[in-house]
mmCIF file of N, CA, C and O in Angstrom:
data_model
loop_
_atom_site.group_PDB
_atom_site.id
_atom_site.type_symbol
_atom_site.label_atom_id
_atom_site.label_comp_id
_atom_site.label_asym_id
_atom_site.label_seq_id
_atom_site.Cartn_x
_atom_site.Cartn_y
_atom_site.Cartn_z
ATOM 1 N N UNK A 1 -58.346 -28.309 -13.759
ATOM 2 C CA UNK A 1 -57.409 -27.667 -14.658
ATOM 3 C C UNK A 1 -56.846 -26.390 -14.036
ATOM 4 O O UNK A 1 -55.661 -26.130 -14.244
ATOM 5 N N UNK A 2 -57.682 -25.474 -13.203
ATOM 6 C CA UNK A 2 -57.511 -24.253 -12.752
ATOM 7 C C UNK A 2 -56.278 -24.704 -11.925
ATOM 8 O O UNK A 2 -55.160 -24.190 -11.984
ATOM 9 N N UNK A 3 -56.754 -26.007 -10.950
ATOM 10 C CA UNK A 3 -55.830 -26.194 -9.730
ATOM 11 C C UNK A 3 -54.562 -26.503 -10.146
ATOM 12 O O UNK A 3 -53.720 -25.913 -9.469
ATOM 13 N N UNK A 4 -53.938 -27.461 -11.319
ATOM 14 C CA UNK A 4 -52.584 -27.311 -11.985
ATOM 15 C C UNK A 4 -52.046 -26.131 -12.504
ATOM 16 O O UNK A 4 -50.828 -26.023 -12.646
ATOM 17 N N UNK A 5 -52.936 -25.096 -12.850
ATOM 18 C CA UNK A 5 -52.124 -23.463 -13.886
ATOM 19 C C UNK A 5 -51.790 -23.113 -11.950
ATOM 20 O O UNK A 5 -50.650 -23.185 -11.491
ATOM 21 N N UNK A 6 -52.904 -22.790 -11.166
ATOM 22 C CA UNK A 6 -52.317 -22.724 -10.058
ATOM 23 C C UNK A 6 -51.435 -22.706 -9.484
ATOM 24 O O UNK A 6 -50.895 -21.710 -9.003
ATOM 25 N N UNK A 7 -50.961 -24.265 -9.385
ATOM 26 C CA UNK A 7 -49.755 -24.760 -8.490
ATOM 27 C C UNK A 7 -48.441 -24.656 -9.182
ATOM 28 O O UNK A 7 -47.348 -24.623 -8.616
ATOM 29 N N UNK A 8 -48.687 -24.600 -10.628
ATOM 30 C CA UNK A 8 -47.422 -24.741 -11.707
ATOM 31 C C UNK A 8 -46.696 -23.046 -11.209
ATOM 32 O O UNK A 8 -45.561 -22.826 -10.788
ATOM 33 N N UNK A 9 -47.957 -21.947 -11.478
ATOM 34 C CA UNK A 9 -47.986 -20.653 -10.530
ATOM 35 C C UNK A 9 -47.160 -20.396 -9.194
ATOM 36 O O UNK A 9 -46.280 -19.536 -9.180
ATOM 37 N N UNK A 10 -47.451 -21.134 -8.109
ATOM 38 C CA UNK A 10 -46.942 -20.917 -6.877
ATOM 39 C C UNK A 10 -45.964 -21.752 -6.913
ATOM 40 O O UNK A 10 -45.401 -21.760 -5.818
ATOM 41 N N UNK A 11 -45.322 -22.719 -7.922
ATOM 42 C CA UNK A 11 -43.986 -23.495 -7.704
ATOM 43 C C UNK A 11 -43.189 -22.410 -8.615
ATOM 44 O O UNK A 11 -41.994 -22.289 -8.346
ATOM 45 N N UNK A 12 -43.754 -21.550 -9.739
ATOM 46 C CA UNK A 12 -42.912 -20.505 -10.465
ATOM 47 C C UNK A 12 -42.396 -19.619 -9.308
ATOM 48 O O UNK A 12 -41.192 -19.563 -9.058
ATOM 49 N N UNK A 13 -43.402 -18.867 -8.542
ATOM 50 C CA UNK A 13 -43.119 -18.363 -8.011
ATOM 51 C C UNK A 13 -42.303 -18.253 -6.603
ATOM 52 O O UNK A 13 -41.763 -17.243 -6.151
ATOM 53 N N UNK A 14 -42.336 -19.103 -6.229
ATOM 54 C CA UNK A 14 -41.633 -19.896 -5.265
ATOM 55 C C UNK A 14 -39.715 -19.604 -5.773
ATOM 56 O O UNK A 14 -38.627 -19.278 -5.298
ATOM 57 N N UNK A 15 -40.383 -20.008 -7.031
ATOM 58 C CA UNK A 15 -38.727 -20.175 -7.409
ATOM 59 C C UNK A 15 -38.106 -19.123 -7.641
ATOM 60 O O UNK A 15 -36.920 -19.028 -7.323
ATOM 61 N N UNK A 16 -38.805 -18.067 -8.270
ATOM 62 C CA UNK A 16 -38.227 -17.082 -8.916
ATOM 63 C C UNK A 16 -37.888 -16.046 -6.965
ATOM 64 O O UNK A 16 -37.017 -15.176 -6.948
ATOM 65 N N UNK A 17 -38.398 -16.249 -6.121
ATOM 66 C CA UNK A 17 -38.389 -15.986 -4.750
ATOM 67 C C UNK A 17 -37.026 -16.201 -4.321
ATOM 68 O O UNK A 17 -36.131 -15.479 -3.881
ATOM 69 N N UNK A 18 -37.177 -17.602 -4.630
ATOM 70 C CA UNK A 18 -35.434 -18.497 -4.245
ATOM 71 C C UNK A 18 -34.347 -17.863 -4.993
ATOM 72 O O UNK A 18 -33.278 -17.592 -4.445
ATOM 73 N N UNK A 19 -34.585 -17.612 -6.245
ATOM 74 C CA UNK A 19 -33.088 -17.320 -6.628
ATOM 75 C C UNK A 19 -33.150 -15.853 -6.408
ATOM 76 O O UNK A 19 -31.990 -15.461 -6.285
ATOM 77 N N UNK A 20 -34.050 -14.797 -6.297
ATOM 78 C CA UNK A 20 -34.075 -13.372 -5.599
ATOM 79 C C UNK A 20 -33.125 -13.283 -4.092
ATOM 80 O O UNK A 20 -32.366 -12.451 -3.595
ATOM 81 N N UNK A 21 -33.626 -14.585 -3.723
ATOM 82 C CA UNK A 21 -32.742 -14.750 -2.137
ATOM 83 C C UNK A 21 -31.211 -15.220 -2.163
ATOM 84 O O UNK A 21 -30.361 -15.127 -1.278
ATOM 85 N N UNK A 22 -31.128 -15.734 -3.407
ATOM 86 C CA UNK A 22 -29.808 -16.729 -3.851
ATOM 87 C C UNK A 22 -29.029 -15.412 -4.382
ATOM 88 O O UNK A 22 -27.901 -15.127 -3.981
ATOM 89 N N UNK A 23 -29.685 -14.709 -5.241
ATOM 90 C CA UNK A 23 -28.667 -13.203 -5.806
ATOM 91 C C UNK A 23 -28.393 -12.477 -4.003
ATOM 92 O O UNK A 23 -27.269 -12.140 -3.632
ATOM 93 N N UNK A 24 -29.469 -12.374 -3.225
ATOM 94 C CA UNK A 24 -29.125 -11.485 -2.743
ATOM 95 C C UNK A 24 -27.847 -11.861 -1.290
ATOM 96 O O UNK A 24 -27.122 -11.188 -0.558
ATOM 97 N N UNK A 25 -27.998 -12.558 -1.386
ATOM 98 C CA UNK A 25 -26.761 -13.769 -0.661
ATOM 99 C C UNK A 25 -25.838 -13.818 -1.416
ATOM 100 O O UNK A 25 -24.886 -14.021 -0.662
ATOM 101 N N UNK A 26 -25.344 -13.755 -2.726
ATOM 102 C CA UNK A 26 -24.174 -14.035 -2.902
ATOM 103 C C UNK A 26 -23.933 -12.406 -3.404
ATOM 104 O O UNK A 26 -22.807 -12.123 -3.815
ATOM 105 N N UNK A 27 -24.540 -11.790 -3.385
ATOM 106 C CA UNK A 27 -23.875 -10.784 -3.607
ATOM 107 C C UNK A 27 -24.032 -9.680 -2.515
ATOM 108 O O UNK A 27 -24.116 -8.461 -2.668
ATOM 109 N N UNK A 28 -24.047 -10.286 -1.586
ATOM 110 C CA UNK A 28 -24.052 -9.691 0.027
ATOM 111 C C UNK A 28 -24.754 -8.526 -0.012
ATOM 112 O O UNK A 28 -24.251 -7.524 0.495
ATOM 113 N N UNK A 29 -26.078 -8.469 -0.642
ATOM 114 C CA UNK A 29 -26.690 -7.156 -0.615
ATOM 115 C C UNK A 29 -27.961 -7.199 0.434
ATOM 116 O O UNK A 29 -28.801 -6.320 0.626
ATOM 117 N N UNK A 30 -27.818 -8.732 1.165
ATOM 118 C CA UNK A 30 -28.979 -9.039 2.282
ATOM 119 C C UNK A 30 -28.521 -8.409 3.009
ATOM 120 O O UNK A 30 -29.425 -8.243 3.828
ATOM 121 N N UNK A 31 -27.256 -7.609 3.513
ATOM 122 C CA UNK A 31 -27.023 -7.155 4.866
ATOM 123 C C UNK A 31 -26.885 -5.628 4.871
ATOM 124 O O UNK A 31 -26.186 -4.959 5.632
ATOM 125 N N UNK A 32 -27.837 -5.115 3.685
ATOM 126 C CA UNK A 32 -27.629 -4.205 3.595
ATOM 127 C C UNK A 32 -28.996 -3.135 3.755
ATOM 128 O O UNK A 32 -29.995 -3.420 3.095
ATOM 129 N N UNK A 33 -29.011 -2.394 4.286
ATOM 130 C CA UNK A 33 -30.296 -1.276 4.798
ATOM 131 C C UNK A 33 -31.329 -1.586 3.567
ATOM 132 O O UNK A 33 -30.962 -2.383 2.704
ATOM 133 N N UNK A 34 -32.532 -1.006 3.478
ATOM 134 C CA UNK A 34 -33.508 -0.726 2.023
ATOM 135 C C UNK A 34 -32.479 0.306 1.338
ATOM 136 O O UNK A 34 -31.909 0.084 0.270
ATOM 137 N N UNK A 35 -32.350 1.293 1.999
ATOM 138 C CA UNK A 35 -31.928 2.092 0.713
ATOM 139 C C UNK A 35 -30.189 1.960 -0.169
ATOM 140 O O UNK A 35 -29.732 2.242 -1.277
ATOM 141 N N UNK A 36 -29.713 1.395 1.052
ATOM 142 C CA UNK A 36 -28.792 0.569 0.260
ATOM 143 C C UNK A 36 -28.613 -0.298 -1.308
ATOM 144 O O UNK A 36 -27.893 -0.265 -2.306
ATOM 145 N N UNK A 37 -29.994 -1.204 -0.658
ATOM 146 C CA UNK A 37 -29.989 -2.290 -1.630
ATOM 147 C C UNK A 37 -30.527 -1.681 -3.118
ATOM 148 O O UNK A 37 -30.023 -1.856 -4.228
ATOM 149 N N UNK A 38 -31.793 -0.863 -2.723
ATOM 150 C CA UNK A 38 -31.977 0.189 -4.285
ATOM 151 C C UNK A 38 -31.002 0.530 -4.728
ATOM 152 O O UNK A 38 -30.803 0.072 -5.853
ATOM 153 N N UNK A 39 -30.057 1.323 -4.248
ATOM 154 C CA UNK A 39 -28.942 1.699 -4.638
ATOM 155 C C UNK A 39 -28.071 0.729 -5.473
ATOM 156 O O UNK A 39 -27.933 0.958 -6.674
ATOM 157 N N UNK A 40 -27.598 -0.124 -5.014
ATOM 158 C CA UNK A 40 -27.086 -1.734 -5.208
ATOM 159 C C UNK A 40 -27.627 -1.941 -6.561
ATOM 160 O O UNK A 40 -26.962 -2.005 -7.594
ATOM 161 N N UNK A 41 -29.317 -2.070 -6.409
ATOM 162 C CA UNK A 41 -30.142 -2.728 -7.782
ATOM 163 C C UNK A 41 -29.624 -1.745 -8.736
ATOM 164 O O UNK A 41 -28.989 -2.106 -9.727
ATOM 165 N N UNK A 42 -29.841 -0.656 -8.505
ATOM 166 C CA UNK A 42 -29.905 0.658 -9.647
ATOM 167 C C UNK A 42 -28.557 0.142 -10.169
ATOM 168 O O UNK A 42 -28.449 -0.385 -11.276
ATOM 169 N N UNK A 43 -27.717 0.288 -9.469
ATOM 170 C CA UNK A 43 -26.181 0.166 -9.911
ATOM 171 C C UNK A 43 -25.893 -0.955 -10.659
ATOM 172 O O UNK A 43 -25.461 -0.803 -11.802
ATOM 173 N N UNK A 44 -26.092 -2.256 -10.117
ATOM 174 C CA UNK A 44 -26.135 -3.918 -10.959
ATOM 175 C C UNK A 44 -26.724 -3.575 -12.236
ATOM 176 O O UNK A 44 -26.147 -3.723 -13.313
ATOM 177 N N UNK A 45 -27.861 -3.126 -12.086
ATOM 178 C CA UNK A 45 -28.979 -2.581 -13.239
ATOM 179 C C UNK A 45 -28.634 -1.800 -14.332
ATOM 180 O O UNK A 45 -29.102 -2.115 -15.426
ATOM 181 N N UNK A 46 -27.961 -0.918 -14.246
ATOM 182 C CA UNK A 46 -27.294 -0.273 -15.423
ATOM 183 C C UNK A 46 -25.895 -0.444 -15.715
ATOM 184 O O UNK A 46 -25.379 0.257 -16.586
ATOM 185 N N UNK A 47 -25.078 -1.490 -14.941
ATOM 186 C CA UNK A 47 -24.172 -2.240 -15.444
ATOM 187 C C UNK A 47 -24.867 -3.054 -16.660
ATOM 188 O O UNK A 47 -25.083 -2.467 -17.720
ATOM 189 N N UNK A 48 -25.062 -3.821 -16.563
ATOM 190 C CA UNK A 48 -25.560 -4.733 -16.762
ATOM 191 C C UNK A 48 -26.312 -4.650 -18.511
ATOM 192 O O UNK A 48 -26.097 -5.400 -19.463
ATOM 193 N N UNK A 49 -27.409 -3.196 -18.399
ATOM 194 C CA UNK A 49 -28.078 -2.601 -19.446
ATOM 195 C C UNK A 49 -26.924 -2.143 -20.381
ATOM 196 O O UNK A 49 -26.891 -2.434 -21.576
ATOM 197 N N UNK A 50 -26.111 -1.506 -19.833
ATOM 198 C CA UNK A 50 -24.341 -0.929 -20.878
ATOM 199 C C UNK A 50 -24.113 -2.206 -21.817
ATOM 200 O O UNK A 50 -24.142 -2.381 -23.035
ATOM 201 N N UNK A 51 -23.896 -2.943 -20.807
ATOM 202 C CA UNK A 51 -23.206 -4.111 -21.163
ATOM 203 C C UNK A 51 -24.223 -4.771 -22.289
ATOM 204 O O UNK A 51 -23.883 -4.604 -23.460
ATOM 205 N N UNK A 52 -25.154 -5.332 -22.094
ATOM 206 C CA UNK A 52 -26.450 -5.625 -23.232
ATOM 207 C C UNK A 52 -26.445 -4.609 -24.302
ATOM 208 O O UNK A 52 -26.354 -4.973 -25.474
ATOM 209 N N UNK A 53 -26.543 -3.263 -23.960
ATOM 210 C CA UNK A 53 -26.650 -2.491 -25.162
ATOM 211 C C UNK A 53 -25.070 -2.441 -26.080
ATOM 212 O O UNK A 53 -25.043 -2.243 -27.295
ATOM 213 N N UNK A 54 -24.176 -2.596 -25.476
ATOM 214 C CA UNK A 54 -23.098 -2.306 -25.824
ATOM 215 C C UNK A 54 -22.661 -3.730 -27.173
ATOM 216 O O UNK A 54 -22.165 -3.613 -28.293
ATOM 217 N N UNK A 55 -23.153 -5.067 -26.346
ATOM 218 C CA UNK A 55 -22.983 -6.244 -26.961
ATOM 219 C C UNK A 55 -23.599 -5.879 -28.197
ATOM 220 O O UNK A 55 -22.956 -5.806 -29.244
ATOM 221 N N UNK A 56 -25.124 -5.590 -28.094
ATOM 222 C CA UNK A 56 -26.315 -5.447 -28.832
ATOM 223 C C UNK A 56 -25.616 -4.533 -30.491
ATOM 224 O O UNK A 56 -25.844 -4.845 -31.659
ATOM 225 N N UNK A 57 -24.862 -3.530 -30.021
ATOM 226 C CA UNK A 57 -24.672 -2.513 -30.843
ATOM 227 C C UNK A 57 -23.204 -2.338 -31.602
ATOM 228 O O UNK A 57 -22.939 -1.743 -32.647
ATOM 229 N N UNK A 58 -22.376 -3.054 -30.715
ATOM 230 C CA UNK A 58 -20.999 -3.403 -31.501
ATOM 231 C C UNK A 58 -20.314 -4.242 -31.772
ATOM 232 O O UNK A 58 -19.247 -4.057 -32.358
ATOM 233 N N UNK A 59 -21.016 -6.067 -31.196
ATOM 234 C CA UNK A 59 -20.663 -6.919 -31.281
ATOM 235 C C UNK A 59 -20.952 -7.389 -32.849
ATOM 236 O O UNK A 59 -19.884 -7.674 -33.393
ATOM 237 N N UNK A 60 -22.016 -7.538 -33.665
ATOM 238 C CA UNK A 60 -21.875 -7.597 -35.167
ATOM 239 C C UNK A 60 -20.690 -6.734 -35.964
ATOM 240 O O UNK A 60 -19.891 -7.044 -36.848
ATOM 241 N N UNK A 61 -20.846 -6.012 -35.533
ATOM 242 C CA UNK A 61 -20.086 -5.467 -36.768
ATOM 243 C C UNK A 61 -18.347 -5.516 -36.603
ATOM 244 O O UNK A 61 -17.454 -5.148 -37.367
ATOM 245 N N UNK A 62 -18.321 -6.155 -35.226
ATOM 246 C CA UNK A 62 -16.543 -6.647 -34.596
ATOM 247 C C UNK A 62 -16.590 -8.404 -35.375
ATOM 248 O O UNK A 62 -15.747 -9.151 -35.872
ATOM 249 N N UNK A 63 -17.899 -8.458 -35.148
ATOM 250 C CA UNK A 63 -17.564 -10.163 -35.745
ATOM 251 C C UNK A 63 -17.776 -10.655 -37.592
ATOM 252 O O UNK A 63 -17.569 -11.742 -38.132
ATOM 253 N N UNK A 64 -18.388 -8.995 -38.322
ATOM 254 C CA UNK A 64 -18.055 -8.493 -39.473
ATOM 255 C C UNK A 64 -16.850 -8.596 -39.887
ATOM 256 O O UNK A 64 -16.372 -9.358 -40.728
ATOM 257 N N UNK A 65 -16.288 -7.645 -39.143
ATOM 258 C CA UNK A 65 -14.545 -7.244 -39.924
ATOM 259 C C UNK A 65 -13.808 -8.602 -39.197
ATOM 260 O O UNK A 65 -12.941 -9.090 -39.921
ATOM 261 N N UNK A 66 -14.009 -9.324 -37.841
ATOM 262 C CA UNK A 66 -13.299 -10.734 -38.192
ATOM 263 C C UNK A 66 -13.206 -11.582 -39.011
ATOM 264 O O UNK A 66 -12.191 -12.203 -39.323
ATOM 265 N N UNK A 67 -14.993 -11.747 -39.719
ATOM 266 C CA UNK A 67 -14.956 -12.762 -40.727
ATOM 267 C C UNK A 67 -13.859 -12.006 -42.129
ATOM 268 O O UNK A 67 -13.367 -12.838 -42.891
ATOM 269 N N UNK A 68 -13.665 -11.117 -42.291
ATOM 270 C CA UNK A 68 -13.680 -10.259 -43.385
ATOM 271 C C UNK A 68 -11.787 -10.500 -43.176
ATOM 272 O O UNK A 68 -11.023 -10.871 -44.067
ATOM 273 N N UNK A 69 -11.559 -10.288 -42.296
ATOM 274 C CA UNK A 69 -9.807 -10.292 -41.943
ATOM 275 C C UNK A 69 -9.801 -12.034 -42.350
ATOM 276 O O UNK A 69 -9.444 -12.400 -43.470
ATOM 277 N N UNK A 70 -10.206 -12.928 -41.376
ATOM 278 C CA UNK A 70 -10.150 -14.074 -41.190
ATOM 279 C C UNK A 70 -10.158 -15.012 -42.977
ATOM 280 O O UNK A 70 -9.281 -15.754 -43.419
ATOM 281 N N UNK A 71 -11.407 -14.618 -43.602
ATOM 282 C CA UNK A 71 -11.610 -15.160 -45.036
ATOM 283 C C UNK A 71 -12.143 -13.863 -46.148
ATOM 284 O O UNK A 71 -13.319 -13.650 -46.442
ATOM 285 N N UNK A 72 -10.868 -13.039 -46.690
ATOM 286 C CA UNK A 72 -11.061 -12.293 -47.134
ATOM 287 C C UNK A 72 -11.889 -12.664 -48.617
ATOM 288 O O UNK A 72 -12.464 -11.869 -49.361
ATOM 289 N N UNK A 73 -11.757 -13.946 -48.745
ATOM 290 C CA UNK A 73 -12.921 -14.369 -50.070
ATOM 291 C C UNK A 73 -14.265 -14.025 -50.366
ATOM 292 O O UNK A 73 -14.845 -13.535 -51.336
ATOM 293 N N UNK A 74 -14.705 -14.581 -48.814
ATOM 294 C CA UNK A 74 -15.996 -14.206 -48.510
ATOM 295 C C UNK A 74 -16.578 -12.672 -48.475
ATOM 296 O O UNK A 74 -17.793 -12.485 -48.538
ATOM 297 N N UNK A 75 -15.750 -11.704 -48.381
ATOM 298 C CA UNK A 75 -15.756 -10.333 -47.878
ATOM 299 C C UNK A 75 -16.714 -9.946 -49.542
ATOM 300 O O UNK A 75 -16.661 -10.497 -50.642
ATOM 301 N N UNK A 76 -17.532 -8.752 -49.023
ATOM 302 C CA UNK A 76 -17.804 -8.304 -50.341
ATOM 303 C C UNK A 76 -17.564 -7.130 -50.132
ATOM 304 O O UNK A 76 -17.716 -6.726 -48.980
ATOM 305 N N UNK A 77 -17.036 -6.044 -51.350
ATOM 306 C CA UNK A 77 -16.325 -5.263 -51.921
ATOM 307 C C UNK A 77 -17.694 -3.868 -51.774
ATOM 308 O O UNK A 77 -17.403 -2.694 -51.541
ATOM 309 N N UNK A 78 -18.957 -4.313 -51.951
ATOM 310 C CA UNK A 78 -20.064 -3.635 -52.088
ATOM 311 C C UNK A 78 -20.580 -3.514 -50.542
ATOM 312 O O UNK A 78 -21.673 -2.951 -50.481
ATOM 313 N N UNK A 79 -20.038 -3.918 -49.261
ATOM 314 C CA UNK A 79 -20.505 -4.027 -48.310
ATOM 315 C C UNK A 79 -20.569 -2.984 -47.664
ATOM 316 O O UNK A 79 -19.576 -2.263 -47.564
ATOM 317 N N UNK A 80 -22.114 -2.575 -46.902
ATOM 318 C CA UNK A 80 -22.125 -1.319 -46.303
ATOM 319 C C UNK A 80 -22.315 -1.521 -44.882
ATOM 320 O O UNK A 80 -22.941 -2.570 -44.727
ATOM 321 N N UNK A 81 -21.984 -0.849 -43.546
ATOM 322 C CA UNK A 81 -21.786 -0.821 -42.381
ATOM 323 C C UNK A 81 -22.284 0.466 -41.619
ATOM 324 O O UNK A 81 -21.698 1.549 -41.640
ATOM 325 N N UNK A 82 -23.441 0.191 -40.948
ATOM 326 C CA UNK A 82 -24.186 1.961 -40.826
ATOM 327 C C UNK A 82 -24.226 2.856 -41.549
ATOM 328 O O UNK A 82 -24.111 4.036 -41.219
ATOM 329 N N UNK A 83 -24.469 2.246 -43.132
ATOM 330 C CA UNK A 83 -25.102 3.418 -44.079
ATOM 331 C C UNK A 83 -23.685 3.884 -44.574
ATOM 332 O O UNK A 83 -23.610 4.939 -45.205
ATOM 333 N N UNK A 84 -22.514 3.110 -44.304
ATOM 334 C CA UNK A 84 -21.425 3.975 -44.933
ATOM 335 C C UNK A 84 -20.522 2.966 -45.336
ATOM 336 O O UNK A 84 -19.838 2.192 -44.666
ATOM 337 N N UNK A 85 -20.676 3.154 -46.847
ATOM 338 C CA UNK A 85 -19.533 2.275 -47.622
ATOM 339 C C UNK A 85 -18.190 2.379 -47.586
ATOM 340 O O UNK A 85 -17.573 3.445 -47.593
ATOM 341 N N UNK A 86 -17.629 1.084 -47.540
ATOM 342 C CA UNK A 86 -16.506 0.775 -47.746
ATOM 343 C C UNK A 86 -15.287 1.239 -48.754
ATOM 344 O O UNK A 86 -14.558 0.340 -49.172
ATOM 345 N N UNK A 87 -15.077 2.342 -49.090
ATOM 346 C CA UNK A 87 -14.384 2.166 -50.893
ATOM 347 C C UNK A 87 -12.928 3.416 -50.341
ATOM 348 O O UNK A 87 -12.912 4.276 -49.460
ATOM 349 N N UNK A 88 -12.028 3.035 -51.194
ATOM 350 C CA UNK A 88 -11.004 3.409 -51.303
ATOM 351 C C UNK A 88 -10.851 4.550 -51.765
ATOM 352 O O UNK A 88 -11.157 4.806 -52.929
ATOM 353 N N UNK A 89 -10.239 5.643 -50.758
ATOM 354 C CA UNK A 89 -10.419 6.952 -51.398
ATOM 355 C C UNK A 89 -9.560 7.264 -52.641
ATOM 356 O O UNK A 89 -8.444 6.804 -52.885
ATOM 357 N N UNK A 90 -10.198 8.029 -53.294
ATOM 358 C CA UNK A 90 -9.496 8.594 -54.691
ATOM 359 C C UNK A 90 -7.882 8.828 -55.331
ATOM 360 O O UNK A 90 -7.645 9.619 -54.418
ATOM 361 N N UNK A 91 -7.355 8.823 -55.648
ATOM 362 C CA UNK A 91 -5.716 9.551 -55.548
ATOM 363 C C UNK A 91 -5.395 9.459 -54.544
ATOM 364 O O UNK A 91 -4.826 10.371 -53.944
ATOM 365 N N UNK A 92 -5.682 8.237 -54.011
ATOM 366 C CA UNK A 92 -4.346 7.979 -52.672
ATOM 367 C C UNK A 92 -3.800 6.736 -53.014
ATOM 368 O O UNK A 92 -4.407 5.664 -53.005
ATOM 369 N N UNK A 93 -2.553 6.936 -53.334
ATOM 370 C CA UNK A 93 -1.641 6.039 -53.500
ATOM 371 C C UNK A 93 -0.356 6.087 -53.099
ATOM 372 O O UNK A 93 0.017 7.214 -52.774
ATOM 373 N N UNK A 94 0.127 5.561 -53.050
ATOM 374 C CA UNK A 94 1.815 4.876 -52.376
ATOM 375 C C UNK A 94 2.187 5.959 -52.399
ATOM 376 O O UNK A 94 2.267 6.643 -51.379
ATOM 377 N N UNK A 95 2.591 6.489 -53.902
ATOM 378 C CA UNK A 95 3.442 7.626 -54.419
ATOM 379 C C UNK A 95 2.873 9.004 -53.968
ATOM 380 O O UNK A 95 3.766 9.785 -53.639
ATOM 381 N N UNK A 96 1.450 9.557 -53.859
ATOM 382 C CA UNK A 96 1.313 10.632 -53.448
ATOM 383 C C UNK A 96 1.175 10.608 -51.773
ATOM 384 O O UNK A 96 0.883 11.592 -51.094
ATOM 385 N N UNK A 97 1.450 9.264 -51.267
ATOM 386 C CA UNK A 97 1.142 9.706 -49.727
ATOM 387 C C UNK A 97 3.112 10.139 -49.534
ATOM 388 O O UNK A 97 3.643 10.681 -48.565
ATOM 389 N N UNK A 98 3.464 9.884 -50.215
ATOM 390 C CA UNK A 98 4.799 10.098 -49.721
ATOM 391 C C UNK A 98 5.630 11.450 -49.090
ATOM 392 O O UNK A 98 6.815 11.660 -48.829
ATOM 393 N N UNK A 99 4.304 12.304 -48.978
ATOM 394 C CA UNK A 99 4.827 13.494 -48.568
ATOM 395 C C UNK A 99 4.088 13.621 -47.163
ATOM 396 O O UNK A 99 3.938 14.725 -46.639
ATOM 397 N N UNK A 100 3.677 12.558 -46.632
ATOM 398 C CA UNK A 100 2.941 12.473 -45.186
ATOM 399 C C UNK A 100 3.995 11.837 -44.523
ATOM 400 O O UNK A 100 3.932 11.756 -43.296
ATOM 401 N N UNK A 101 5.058 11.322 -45.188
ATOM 402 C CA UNK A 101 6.127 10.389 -43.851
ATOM 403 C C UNK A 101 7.418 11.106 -43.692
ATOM 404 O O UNK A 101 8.259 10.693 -42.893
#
């Protein structure tokens, strides 16, 4: 049993080896010094983290106000979005904005 967790082990690892060699080939960072390539990682690396956090943190609430544009039926009137409701401010209407245009 040991000898299959083993080998299942050194074929994981094997692989995860291969595509380390496969990134670093296609993104031509094999021909590049050590301190280069840190550099390189760091940089890929917090691309990358932006991008995840960024998805992570503003992609709901962009695909919120689509559904909400898209099928305004569905939309609810009571809906809150980071703690801050939706509602129509007070005495603003047609007639009193008319001194803003």
């Amino acid at each position: 049993m040991y000898a299959k967790i083993a080998e299942k082990y050194a074929k994981f690892r094997r692989y995860v080896i291969w595509m380390y060699r496969l990134y670093e080939l296609n993104t031509q960072i094999a021909i590049c010094e050590p301190w280069e390539k840190v550099f390189c990682h760091l940089l890929i690396g917090s691309c990358l983290s932006l991008i995840l956090y960024a998805s992570y943190a503003y992609v709901p609430g962009y695909c919120q106000t689509l559904v909400g544009f898209l099928m305004p039926v569905i939309r609810n009137t009571n809906q809150t979005y980071n703690n801050i409701k939706y509602v129509e401010a007070e005495g603003m209407s047609s007639s009193s904005q008319s001194y803003l245009t």
